[in-house]
CSV table of C-alpha atoms and ligand atoms in Angstrom, one decimal:
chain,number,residue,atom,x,y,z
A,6,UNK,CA,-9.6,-6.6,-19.9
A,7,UNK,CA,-6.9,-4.4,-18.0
A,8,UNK,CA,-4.1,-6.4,-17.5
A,9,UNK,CA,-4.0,-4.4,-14.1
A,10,UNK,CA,-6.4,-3.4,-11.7
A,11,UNK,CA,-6.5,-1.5,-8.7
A,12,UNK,CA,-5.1,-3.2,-5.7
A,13,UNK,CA,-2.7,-5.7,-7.7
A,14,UNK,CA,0.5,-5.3,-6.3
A,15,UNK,CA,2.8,-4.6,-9.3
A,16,UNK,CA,6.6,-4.2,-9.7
A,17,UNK,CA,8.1,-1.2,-12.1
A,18,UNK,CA,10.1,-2.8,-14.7
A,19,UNK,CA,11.8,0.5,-16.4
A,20,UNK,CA,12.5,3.8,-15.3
A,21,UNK,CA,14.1,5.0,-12.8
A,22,UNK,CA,12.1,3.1,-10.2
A,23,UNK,CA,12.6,-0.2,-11.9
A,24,UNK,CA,13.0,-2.9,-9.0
A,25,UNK,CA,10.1,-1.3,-7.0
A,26,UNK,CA,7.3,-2.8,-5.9
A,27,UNK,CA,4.0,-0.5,-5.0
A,28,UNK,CA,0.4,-1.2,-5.1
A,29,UNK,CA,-1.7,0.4,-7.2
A,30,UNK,CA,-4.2,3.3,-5.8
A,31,UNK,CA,-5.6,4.0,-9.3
A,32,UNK,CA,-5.8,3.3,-12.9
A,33,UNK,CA,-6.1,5.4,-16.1
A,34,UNK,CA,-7.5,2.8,-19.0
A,35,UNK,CA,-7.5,5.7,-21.2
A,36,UNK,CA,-4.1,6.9,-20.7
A,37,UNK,CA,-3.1,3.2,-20.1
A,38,UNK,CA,-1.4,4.9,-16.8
A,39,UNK,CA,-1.8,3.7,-13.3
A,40,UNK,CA,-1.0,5.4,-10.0
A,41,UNK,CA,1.5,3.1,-7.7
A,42,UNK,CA,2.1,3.8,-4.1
A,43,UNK,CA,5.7,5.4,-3.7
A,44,UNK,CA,6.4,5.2,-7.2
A,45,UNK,CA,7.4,7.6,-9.4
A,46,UNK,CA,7.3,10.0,-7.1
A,47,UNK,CA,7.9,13.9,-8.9
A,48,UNK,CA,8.9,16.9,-7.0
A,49,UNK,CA,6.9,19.8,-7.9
A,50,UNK,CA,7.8,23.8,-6.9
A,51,UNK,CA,4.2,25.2,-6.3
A,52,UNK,CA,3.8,29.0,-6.5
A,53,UNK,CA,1.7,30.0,-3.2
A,54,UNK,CA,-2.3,30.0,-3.9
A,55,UNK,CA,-4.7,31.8,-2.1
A,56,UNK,CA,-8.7,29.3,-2.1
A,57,UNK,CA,-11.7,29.6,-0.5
A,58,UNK,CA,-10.1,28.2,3.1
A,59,UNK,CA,-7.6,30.0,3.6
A,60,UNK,CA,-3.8,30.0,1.8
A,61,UNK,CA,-2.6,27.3,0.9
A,62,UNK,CA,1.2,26.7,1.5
A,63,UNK,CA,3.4,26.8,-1.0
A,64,UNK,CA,6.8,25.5,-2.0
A,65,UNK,CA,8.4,22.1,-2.8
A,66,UNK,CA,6.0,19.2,-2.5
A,67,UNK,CA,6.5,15.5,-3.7
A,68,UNK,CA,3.9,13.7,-4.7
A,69,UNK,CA,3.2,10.2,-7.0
A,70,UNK,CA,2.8,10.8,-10.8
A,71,UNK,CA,1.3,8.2,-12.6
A,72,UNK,CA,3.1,5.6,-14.0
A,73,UNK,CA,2.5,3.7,-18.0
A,74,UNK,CA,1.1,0.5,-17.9
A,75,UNK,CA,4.0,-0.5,-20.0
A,76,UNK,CA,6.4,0.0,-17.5
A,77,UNK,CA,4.7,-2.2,-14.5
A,78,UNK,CA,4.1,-6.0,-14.4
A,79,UNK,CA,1.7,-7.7,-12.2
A,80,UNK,CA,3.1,-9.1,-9.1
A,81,UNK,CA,0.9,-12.9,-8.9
A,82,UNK,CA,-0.1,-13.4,-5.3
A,83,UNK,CA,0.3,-16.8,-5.5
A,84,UNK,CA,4.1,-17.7,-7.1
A,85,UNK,CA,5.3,-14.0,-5.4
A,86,UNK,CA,7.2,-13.3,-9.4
A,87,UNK,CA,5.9,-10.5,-11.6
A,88,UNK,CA,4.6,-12.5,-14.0
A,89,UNK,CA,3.0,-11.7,-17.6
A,90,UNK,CA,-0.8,-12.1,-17.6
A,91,UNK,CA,-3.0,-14.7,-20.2
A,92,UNK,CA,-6.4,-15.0,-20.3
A,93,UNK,CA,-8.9,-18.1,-19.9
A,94,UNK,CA,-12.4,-18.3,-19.8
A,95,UNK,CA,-13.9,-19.6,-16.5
A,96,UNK,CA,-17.9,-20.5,-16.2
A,97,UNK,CA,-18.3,-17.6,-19.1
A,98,UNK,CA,-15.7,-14.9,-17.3
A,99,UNK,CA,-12.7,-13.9,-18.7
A,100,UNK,CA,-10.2,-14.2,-15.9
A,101,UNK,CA,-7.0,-13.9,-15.7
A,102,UNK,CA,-4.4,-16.3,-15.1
A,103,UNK,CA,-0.3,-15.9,-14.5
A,104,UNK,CA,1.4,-17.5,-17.0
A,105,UNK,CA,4.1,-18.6,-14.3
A,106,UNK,CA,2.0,-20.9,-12.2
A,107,UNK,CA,-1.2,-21.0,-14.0
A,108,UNK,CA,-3.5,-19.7,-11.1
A,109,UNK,CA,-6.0,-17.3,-11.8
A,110,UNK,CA,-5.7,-13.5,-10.1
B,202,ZN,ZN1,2.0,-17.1,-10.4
């Protein structure tokens, strides 16, 4: 089981956005990467590209890059602390449970 899922609200632990707190829009178990709201945001210069609708605008855009999992810990809804996450079985689910307060998430 992902220790994260979409939604959690999670707080960066290295990097230079340690100390943030985002939630996440999207996760990538293969790459163990997820995507935080205004986190790890990345400049990028984009050379000017002509589509199908039209040209599209080029330049200097900023945009979220996606974050490892190693480097964000679950934010537990109900003790507020980014907390490691344990497992427990719950009428045959695995569910997870902060090991701060107990409570499952
Ligand atoms: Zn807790």
């Amino acid at each position: 089981m992902n220790r994260v899922k979409k939604d959690d609200t999670v707080r960066v632990i290295s990097g230079k956005d340690a100390g943030k707190e985002g939630r996440v829009v999207h996760v990538y178990p293969k790459q163990e990467r997820v995507m935080v709201e205004g986190v790890n945001r990345v400049t990028k210069h984009q050379r000017q590209q002509r589509t199908r609708t039209g040209a599209q605008q080029g330049g200097i855009v900023h945009e979220e890059a996606p974050i490892h999992l190693s480097n964000v810990m679950p934010v537990c809804p109900s003790c507020g602390n980014a907390a490691r996450v344990g497992a427990k079985v719950v009428s045959g689910k695995r569910q997870r449970v902060c090991r701060k307060c107990d409570s499952e998430f």
